[in-house]
């Protein structure tokens, strides 16, 4: 099945471009560890998922680009074309002469409805190019400008126009800070910035550096894998498999992503990794809610079965143990068949209302990803995002109470009651994840 990527706003377009770059870099890389047949199968699955074969021989990304400023679109098209490995369709984009004033409400209530038909026509045409549509992958920022407001409107339109299709909404939370998608995959800008500084050893970190790390992590999830133990056929329904694995209840659809190892490319030749070591680190990152493999708190442990619970708070909560609903581990590289993932099947990691056997899944492929001989990714529906979400709501409440910027929204039709409804919905999400 094929995925249609919808890139929304400047952030969505820049990250989307880096995602396709990462995918192509991986596909065209040298992977001597795999047989010719294995590589060909991997290439075919990747192309069906992300690209359309063109007469020119250069694959065309299955994507729709949306922004209110033509400069963003033209730069995105130009940089992609210069790669020589892939390109965008020159006619599969929408832009206007001016932006929406960096105002969420203007993008949502004015530009969205005004340009709905033009944008959705582009999406419909792209969907019709798919032999089998696997769903939509939207990429946008939550910083409060065009990408957020217009993106929220377009996501609602996608749900209305394609009620049976999966929609995964990838969002970027800004530094320090009831939607229509089936799941929300979240990256935090400040976390990625720390990865660039502490793991990638970058000195002057640009948005391009941050976007490339995000793209690498997304590629590590969405490139083809075997979802069954027999490893005969690559999965052809990536979004459907992801939703089935990680979203067992519609009230819980916040997904976090971790990927290891991550290091400068020039260090790879001098580094070796073992599956026991990678899996041990990834599991501790999960239960201690660590953002990266450096600085993990190894003191945090799952609660022991039958352990007593102090009256104030359970021991595991005092140690900031991260309770999971469902987890997916993706292994790529040499000897994945020998990797023991039994530690992720520990019932104490999960909420009591879901069978642990249903709460954990593993996808594998012997093909390495982007020059890493062995790599492991974790997509988790857990309390990963509880603290940052709580911080966002607290700051938003304070700003709303002081009437900060509220007039910028009310003049475009967003009423104070809409704010209160949003706060109520978010606080319900926080409450649901807190009591896991």
Short mmCIF file of C-alpha atoms in Angstrom, two decimals:
data_model
loop_
_atom_site.label_atom_id
_atom_site.label_comp_id
_atom_site.label_asym_id
_atom_site.label_seq_id
_atom_site.Cartn_x
_atom_site.Cartn_y
_atom_site.Cartn_z
CA UNK A 1 0.00 0.00 0.00
CA UNK A 2 1.08 3.57 -0.66
CA UNK A 3 1.24 6.53 1.73
CA UNK A 4 0.43 10.09 0.70
CA UNK A 5 2.48 12.61 2.66
CA UNK A 6 0.86 16.01 3.22
CA UNK A 7 3.49 18.63 4.09
CA UNK A 8 1.94 21.63 5.86
CA UNK A 9 3.65 24.97 6.42
CA UNK A 10 7.36 25.77 6.43
CA UNK A 11 8.21 23.22 9.11
CA UNK A 12 6.19 20.43 7.48
CA UNK A 13 7.75 21.05 4.08
CA UNK A 14 11.31 21.17 5.37
CA UNK A 15 10.95 18.00 7.44
CA UNK A 16 9.04 16.22 4.68
CA UNK A 17 11.86 16.92 2.25
CA UNK A 18 14.43 15.55 4.70
CA UNK A 19 12.32 12.42 5.25
CA UNK A 20 12.33 11.64 1.51
CA UNK A 21 16.08 12.40 1.42
CA UNK A 22 16.70 9.95 4.27
CA UNK A 23 14.60 7.28 2.57
CA UNK A 24 16.44 7.68 -0.73
CA UNK A 25 19.82 7.75 0.98
CA UNK A 26 18.93 4.47 2.67
CA UNK A 27 17.63 2.86 -0.53
CA UNK A 28 20.70 3.83 -2.58
CA UNK A 29 23.18 2.91 0.16
CA UNK A 30 25.44 -0.11 -0.05
CA UNK A 31 24.20 -3.05 2.01
CA UNK A 32 26.51 -5.97 1.44
CA UNK A 33 25.09 -7.88 4.40
CA UNK A 34 21.90 -8.64 2.45
CA UNK A 35 21.37 -10.78 -0.61
CA UNK A 36 20.53 -9.24 -3.96
CA UNK A 37 17.01 -10.65 -3.67
CA UNK A 38 16.57 -9.13 -0.20
CA UNK A 39 17.73 -5.71 -1.40
CA UNK A 40 15.45 -5.82 -4.43
CA UNK A 41 12.47 -6.77 -2.28
CA UNK A 42 13.27 -3.91 0.10
CA UNK A 43 13.63 -1.41 -2.78
CA UNK A 44 10.32 -2.47 -4.34
CA UNK A 45 8.45 -2.19 -1.04
CA UNK A 46 9.95 1.26 -0.40
CA UNK A 47 9.10 2.58 -3.86
CA UNK A 48 5.51 1.35 -3.67
CA UNK A 49 5.14 3.01 -0.27
CA UNK A 50 6.64 6.44 -0.99
CA UNK A 51 7.22 7.04 -4.72
CA UNK A 52 5.69 6.96 -8.19
CA UNK A 53 7.75 5.69 -11.12
CA UNK A 54 8.24 8.46 -13.71
CA UNK A 55 9.18 8.25 -17.38
CA UNK A 56 12.35 10.20 -16.63
CA UNK A 57 13.49 7.40 -14.33
CA UNK A 58 13.60 9.74 -11.32
CA UNK A 59 11.05 8.63 -8.68
CA UNK A 60 8.38 11.19 -7.77
CA UNK A 61 7.39 11.52 -4.10
CA UNK A 62 3.78 10.74 -3.22
CA UNK A 63 3.27 14.09 -1.56
CA UNK A 64 1.20 17.27 -1.49
CA UNK A 65 2.97 20.48 -0.42
CA UNK A 66 0.94 23.25 1.23
CA UNK A 67 2.11 26.66 2.40
CA UNK A 68 0.83 30.20 2.10
CA UNK A 69 4.19 31.54 0.92
CA UNK A 70 5.57 30.58 -2.52
CA UNK A 71 9.17 30.91 -1.32
CA UNK A 72 8.87 27.86 0.94
CA UNK A 73 7.38 25.72 -1.82
CA UNK A 74 9.86 26.80 -4.50
CA UNK A 75 12.83 26.12 -2.20
CA UNK A 76 11.48 22.70 -1.30
CA UNK A 77 10.92 21.73 -4.95
CA UNK A 78 14.31 23.05 -6.03
CA UNK A 79 16.38 21.36 -3.32
CA UNK A 80 14.63 18.03 -3.88
CA UNK A 81 15.22 18.17 -7.65
CA UNK A 82 18.94 18.84 -7.15
CA UNK A 83 19.37 15.53 -5.30
CA UNK A 84 19.06 13.63 -8.58
CA UNK A 85 17.60 10.61 -6.75
CA UNK A 86 14.00 11.80 -6.42
CA UNK A 87 11.78 14.82 -6.92
CA UNK A 88 8.34 16.25 -6.18
CA UNK A 89 5.55 16.53 -8.74
CA UNK A 90 5.75 20.12 -10.02
CA UNK A 91 1.95 20.37 -9.95
CA UNK A 92 1.23 18.80 -6.56
CA UNK A 93 1.56 21.88 -4.39
CA UNK A 94 -0.50 24.82 -3.17
CA UNK A 95 0.70 28.28 -2.19
CA UNK A 96 -0.44 31.90 -2.22
CA UNK A 97 1.21 35.29 -2.59
CA UNK A 98 1.33 35.92 1.15
CA UNK A 99 1.37 34.14 4.48
CA UNK A 100 -1.39 34.06 7.07
CA UNK A 101 0.32 36.57 9.36
CA UNK A 102 1.77 33.84 11.59
CA UNK A 103 -1.67 33.50 13.14
CA UNK A 104 -3.24 30.11 13.88
CA UNK A 105 -6.80 31.42 13.77
CA UNK A 106 -6.27 33.14 10.40
CA UNK A 107 -4.89 29.90 8.94
CA UNK A 108 -7.68 27.79 10.43
CA UNK A 109 -10.81 29.93 9.98
CA UNK A 110 -9.91 32.05 6.93
CA UNK A 111 -7.31 30.46 4.66
CA UNK A 112 -8.44 26.89 5.34
CA UNK A 113 -12.07 27.26 4.22
CA UNK A 114 -11.09 29.67 1.44
CA UNK A 115 -8.65 27.24 -0.18
CA UNK A 116 -10.20 23.95 0.88
CA UNK A 117 -11.32 22.93 -2.61
CA UNK A 118 -7.95 23.59 -4.26
CA UNK A 119 -5.97 21.75 -1.56
CA UNK A 120 -8.31 18.76 -1.38
CA UNK A 121 -8.32 18.45 -5.18
CA UNK A 122 -4.54 18.02 -5.04
CA UNK A 123 -4.87 15.41 -2.29
CA UNK A 124 -7.57 13.55 -4.23
CA UNK A 125 -5.41 13.44 -7.36
CA UNK A 126 -2.47 12.09 -5.39
CA UNK A 127 -4.65 9.46 -3.72
CA UNK A 128 -5.97 8.34 -7.12
CA UNK A 129 -2.41 7.61 -8.25
CA UNK A 130 -2.14 4.89 -5.59
CA UNK A 131 -3.08 1.36 -6.60
CA UNK A 132 -3.86 0.76 -2.93
CA UNK A 133 -4.06 3.76 -0.59
CA UNK A 134 -2.58 2.97 2.81
CA UNK A 135 -3.41 6.31 4.39
CA UNK A 136 -2.08 9.82 4.94
CA UNK A 137 0.99 11.02 6.79
CA UNK A 138 0.66 14.71 7.66
CA UNK A 139 3.67 16.73 8.88
CA UNK A 140 3.24 20.07 10.61
CA UNK A 141 4.37 22.30 13.48
CA UNK A 142 2.42 23.30 16.57
CA UNK A 143 4.16 26.67 16.85
CA UNK A 144 0.97 28.63 16.20
CA UNK A 145 1.33 29.84 12.60
CA UNK A 146 0.30 28.69 9.14
CA UNK A 147 1.36 25.08 9.63
CA UNK A 148 -0.74 24.67 12.77
CA UNK A 149 -3.94 26.46 11.81
CA UNK A 150 -4.10 25.40 8.19
CA UNK A 151 -2.78 21.96 9.15
CA UNK A 152 -5.54 21.39 11.70
CA UNK A 153 -8.15 22.39 9.12
CA UNK A 154 -6.67 20.16 6.39
CA UNK A 155 -6.49 17.19 8.79
CA UNK A 156 -10.21 17.57 9.49
CA UNK A 157 -10.88 17.74 5.75
CA UNK A 158 -8.86 14.57 5.19
CA UNK A 159 -10.97 12.74 7.77
CA UNK A 160 -14.19 13.94 6.12
CA UNK A 161 -13.05 13.08 2.59
CA UNK A 162 -11.40 9.75 3.46
CA UNK A 163 -13.33 8.40 6.46
CA UNK A 164 -11.94 4.87 6.07
CA UNK A 165 -8.28 5.82 5.61
CA UNK A 166 -5.67 5.94 8.35
CA UNK A 167 -4.26 9.36 9.21
CA UNK A 168 -1.03 9.71 11.18
CA UNK A 169 -0.32 13.28 12.19
CA UNK A 170 3.36 14.03 12.89
CA UNK A 171 3.73 17.23 14.88
CA UNK A 172 6.68 19.25 16.16
CA UNK A 173 6.36 20.86 19.56
CA UNK A 174 8.16 24.21 19.75
CA UNK A 175 11.17 24.74 21.94
CA UNK A 176 10.14 24.64 25.60
CA UNK A 177 6.57 24.41 25.11
CA UNK A 178 -10.33 16.22 19.88
CA UNK A 179 -8.17 16.20 16.62
CA UNK A 180 -9.13 14.20 13.51
CA UNK A 181 -6.18 11.85 13.11
CA UNK A 182 -5.97 8.23 14.27
CA UNK A 183 -2.70 8.88 16.10
CA UNK A 184 -0.32 11.72 16.90
CA UNK A 185 3.42 11.08 16.56
CA UNK A 186 5.23 13.84 18.43
CA UNK A 187 8.79 15.18 18.33
CA UNK A 188 9.98 17.87 20.76
CA UNK A 189 12.34 20.43 19.25
CA UNK A 190 14.39 20.87 22.41
CA UNK A 191 14.93 17.11 22.71
CA UNK A 192 16.16 16.84 19.12
CA UNK A 193 18.41 19.85 19.74
CA UNK A 194 20.03 17.99 22.66
CA UNK A 195 20.57 14.93 20.47
CA UNK A 196 22.32 17.11 17.90
CA UNK A 197 24.56 18.65 20.56
CA UNK A 198 25.31 15.70 22.84
CA UNK A 199 25.16 12.68 20.54
CA UNK A 200 25.93 14.11 17.09
CA UNK A 201 28.53 16.55 18.56
CA UNK A 202 27.30 19.47 16.47
CA UNK A 203 28.55 22.91 17.48
CA UNK A 204 26.36 25.34 15.53
CA UNK A 205 23.02 23.60 15.23
CA UNK A 206 20.72 24.68 12.40
CA UNK A 207 17.08 23.81 11.67
CA UNK A 208 18.38 21.60 8.86
CA UNK A 209 20.41 19.59 11.41
CA UNK A 210 17.35 19.21 13.64
CA UNK A 211 15.17 18.22 10.68
CA UNK A 212 17.67 15.60 9.51
CA UNK A 213 17.65 13.91 12.92
CA UNK A 214 13.84 13.89 12.91
CA UNK A 215 13.84 12.50 9.36
CA UNK A 216 16.29 9.76 10.32
CA UNK A 217 14.05 8.69 13.20
CA UNK A 218 10.92 8.71 11.02
CA UNK A 219 12.70 6.75 8.29
CA UNK A 220 13.76 4.14 10.85
CA UNK A 221 10.06 3.50 11.49
CA UNK A 222 8.50 3.81 8.05
CA UNK A 223 11.03 2.04 5.86
CA UNK A 224 9.89 -1.53 5.04
CA UNK A 225 10.06 -4.26 7.69
CA UNK A 226 8.78 -7.76 8.27
CA UNK A 227 5.91 -7.54 10.74
CA UNK A 228 5.58 -11.33 11.09
CA UNK A 229 8.13 -13.76 12.49
CA UNK A 230 8.37 -15.76 9.25
CA UNK A 231 9.93 -12.76 7.44
CA UNK A 232 8.64 -13.75 4.01
CA UNK A 233 6.97 -10.57 2.79
CA UNK A 234 7.52 -6.93 3.71
CA UNK A 235 4.52 -5.23 5.25
CA UNK A 236 2.32 -3.51 2.69
CA UNK A 237 0.07 -1.67 5.13
CA UNK A 238 2.43 0.41 7.31
CA UNK A 239 -0.10 2.79 8.87
CA UNK A 240 -2.68 0.07 9.43
CA UNK A 241 -0.10 -2.16 11.10
CA UNK A 242 1.12 0.77 13.23
CA UNK A 243 -2.38 1.68 14.42
CA UNK A 244 -3.32 -1.93 15.14
CA UNK A 245 -0.16 -2.35 17.17
CA UNK A 246 -0.10 0.88 19.14
CA UNK A 247 -3.60 2.39 19.38
CA UNK A 248 -5.90 -0.15 21.06
CA UNK A 249 -8.23 2.57 22.40
CA UNK A 250 -9.24 5.88 20.72
CA UNK A 251 -8.71 7.82 23.95
CA UNK A 252 -4.99 7.00 23.88
CA UNK A 253 -3.25 7.99 20.66
CA UNK A 254 -0.14 9.98 21.65
CA UNK A 255 2.97 8.26 20.29
CA UNK A 256 6.60 8.97 21.18
CA UNK A 257 9.67 7.79 19.26
CA UNK A 258 13.17 6.79 20.36
CA UNK A 259 15.98 5.57 18.09
CA UNK A 260 19.44 4.20 18.92
CA UNK A 261 22.29 4.45 18.20
CA UNK A 262 22.72 8.02 16.96
CA UNK A 263 26.20 9.38 16.31
CA UNK A 264 28.26 11.34 13.78
CA UNK A 265 28.77 9.45 10.53
CA UNK A 266 32.56 9.59 10.87
CA UNK A 267 32.31 7.67 14.18
CA UNK A 268 30.42 4.70 12.74
CA UNK A 269 33.53 2.97 11.37
CA UNK A 270 35.01 2.86 14.90
CA UNK A 271 31.88 1.68 16.70
CA UNK A 272 30.40 -1.77 17.24
CA UNK A 273 27.01 -2.60 18.69
CA UNK A 274 25.40 -5.74 20.06
CA UNK A 275 21.70 -6.50 20.22
CA UNK A 276 21.77 -7.22 23.99
CA UNK A 277 23.36 -3.80 24.62
CA UNK A 278 21.01 -1.89 22.32
CA UNK A 279 17.93 -3.63 23.70
CA UNK A 280 19.00 -3.09 27.32
CA UNK A 281 19.46 0.65 26.70
CA UNK A 282 16.21 1.00 24.75
CA UNK A 283 14.21 -0.74 27.47
CA UNK A 284 15.67 1.50 30.17
CA UNK A 285 14.95 4.56 28.02
CA UNK A 286 11.34 3.37 27.95
CA UNK A 287 10.81 2.76 31.64
CA UNK A 288 12.80 5.83 32.78
CA UNK A 289 11.33 8.08 30.07
CA UNK A 290 14.81 9.01 28.82
CA UNK A 291 14.96 11.16 25.70
CA UNK A 292 18.23 9.66 24.48
CA UNK A 293 20.73 6.96 25.47
CA UNK A 294 23.02 9.43 27.22
CA UNK A 295 22.09 10.23 30.82
CA UNK A 296 19.64 7.36 31.37
CA UNK A 297 18.48 6.94 34.99
CA UNK A 298 19.29 3.29 35.68
CA UNK A 299 17.74 3.47 39.16
CA UNK A 300 14.20 3.41 37.77
CA UNK A 301 12.75 -0.11 37.74
CA UNK A 302 9.29 -1.56 37.08
CA UNK A 303 7.14 -2.22 40.14
CA UNK A 304 7.43 -5.73 41.50
CA UNK A 305 4.29 -7.89 41.28
CA UNK A 306 2.41 -7.75 44.57
CA UNK A 307 4.49 -4.91 45.97
CA UNK A 308 2.78 -2.70 48.52
CA UNK A 309 1.67 0.76 47.51
CA UNK A 310 2.49 3.67 49.87
CA UNK A 311 -0.48 5.83 50.75
CA UNK A 312 0.98 8.96 49.18
CA UNK A 313 2.01 7.54 45.81
CA UNK A 314 3.29 4.26 44.45
CA UNK A 315 7.03 3.67 44.50
CA UNK A 316 7.25 3.43 40.74
CA UNK A 317 5.63 6.86 40.36
CA UNK A 318 8.04 8.39 42.84
CA UNK A 319 10.86 7.01 40.70
CA UNK A 320 9.13 8.37 37.59
CA UNK A 321 8.45 4.95 36.11
CA UNK A 322 6.88 5.30 32.66
CA UNK A 323 3.80 3.07 32.30
CA UNK A 324 3.00 1.85 28.78
CA UNK A 325 -0.17 0.99 26.94
CA UNK A 326 1.58 -0.52 23.92
CA UNK A 327 5.10 -0.63 22.48
CA UNK A 328 6.61 -1.41 19.11
CA UNK A 329 10.32 -2.21 18.70
CA UNK A 330 11.82 -2.15 15.21
CA UNK A 331 15.19 -3.84 14.65
CA UNK A 332 17.22 -3.29 11.49
CA UNK A 333 20.49 -4.93 10.56
CA UNK A 334 22.66 -7.97 11.07
CA UNK A 335 21.44 -10.99 13.06
CA UNK A 336 18.07 -9.55 14.07
CA UNK A 337 16.80 -13.14 14.39
CA UNK A 338 19.09 -13.63 17.39
CA UNK A 339 17.86 -10.56 19.30
CA UNK A 340 16.00 -11.41 22.51
CA UNK A 341 13.13 -8.98 23.15
CA UNK A 342 11.64 -10.86 26.09
CA UNK A 343 12.33 -7.95 28.45
CA UNK A 344 9.79 -5.83 26.54
CA UNK A 345 7.11 -8.48 27.20
CA UNK A 346 7.34 -7.98 30.98
CA UNK A 347 3.73 -7.46 32.19
CA UNK A 348 4.91 -4.91 34.77
CA UNK A 349 5.71 -2.46 31.96
CA UNK A 350 2.08 -2.20 30.90
CA UNK A 351 -1.29 -1.02 32.10
CA UNK A 352 -3.42 -3.74 33.64
CA UNK A 353 -6.34 -3.48 31.20
CA UNK A 354 -4.44 -4.83 28.21
CA UNK A 355 -2.96 -8.30 27.78
CA UNK A 356 0.86 -7.95 27.69
CA UNK A 357 0.96 -10.30 24.71
CA UNK A 358 -1.19 -7.81 22.81
CA UNK A 359 0.68 -4.78 24.12
CA UNK A 360 4.07 -5.51 22.54
CA UNK A 361 5.08 -6.06 18.92
CA UNK A 362 8.41 -6.40 17.12
CA UNK A 363 9.20 -5.69 13.48
CA UNK A 364 12.50 -6.73 11.94
CA UNK A 365 14.56 -6.67 8.78
CA UNK A 366 18.11 -7.93 8.14
CA UNK A 367 18.74 -4.85 6.03
CA UNK A 368 20.68 -2.12 7.81
CA UNK A 369 19.36 1.45 7.86
CA UNK A 370 21.41 4.46 6.72
CA UNK A 371 24.89 3.03 7.39
CA UNK A 372 24.12 1.71 10.87
CA UNK A 373 25.02 -1.99 10.96
CA UNK A 374 22.51 -2.46 13.79
CA UNK A 375 19.82 -0.01 14.90
CA UNK A 376 16.72 -0.16 17.08
CA UNK A 377 13.67 2.10 17.22
CA UNK A 378 10.92 2.26 19.82
CA UNK A 379 7.47 3.71 19.11
CA UNK A 380 5.61 3.92 22.38
CA UNK A 381 2.06 4.71 23.45
CA UNK A 382 2.89 5.50 27.05
CA UNK A 383 3.37 8.35 29.51
CA UNK A 384 6.30 9.60 27.39
CA UNK A 385 4.53 12.87 26.56
CA UNK A 386 2.67 13.44 29.82
CA UNK A 387 5.06 16.01 31.31
CA UNK A 388 5.54 18.15 28.15
CA UNK A 389 1.80 18.10 27.47
CA UNK A 390 1.08 19.14 31.05
CA UNK A 391 3.59 22.00 30.71
CA UNK A 392 2.00 23.19 27.47
CA UNK A 393 -1.49 23.24 28.99
CA UNK A 394 -0.26 25.04 32.13
CA UNK A 395 1.47 27.76 30.09
CA UNK A 396 -1.54 28.10 27.80
CA UNK A 397 -3.89 28.47 30.78
CA UNK A 398 -1.69 31.23 32.21
CA UNK A 399 -1.63 33.08 28.89
CA UNK A 400 -5.38 32.69 28.44
CA UNK A 401 -6.06 33.92 31.98
CA UNK A 402 -4.00 37.05 31.30
CA UNK A 403 -5.76 37.54 27.93
CA UNK A 404 -2.41 37.32 26.13
CA UNK A 405 -2.92 37.19 22.35
CA UNK A 406 -6.58 36.15 22.75
CA UNK A 407 -7.68 39.09 20.59
CA UNK A 408 -5.56 37.71 17.75
CA UNK A 409 -7.86 34.68 17.72
CA UNK A 410 -11.24 36.23 18.48
CA UNK A 411 -10.97 38.63 15.55
CA UNK A 412 -10.95 35.60 13.24
CA UNK A 413 -13.91 33.86 14.85
CA UNK A 414 -12.26 31.74 17.56
CA UNK A 415 -14.29 32.39 20.72
CA UNK A 416 -13.25 32.06 24.36
CA UNK A 417 -15.54 29.04 24.63
CA UNK A 418 -13.41 27.32 21.99
CA UNK A 419 -10.36 27.81 24.20
CA UNK A 420 -12.19 26.33 27.19
CA UNK A 421 -13.33 23.33 25.15
CA UNK A 422 -9.73 22.73 24.04
CA UNK A 423 -8.43 22.97 27.59
CA UNK A 424 -11.07 20.48 28.73
CA UNK A 425 -10.15 18.01 25.99
CA UNK A 426 -6.42 18.25 26.70
CA UNK A 427 -6.89 17.93 30.46
CA UNK A 428 -8.92 14.77 29.82
CA UNK A 429 -6.00 13.35 27.80
CA UNK A 430 -3.61 14.24 30.64
CA UNK A 431 -5.89 12.65 33.22
CA UNK A 432 -6.29 9.45 31.19
CA UNK A 433 -2.53 8.98 30.78
CA UNK A 434 -1.81 9.95 34.41
CA UNK A 435 -3.92 7.17 35.92
CA UNK A 436 -2.42 4.37 33.82
#
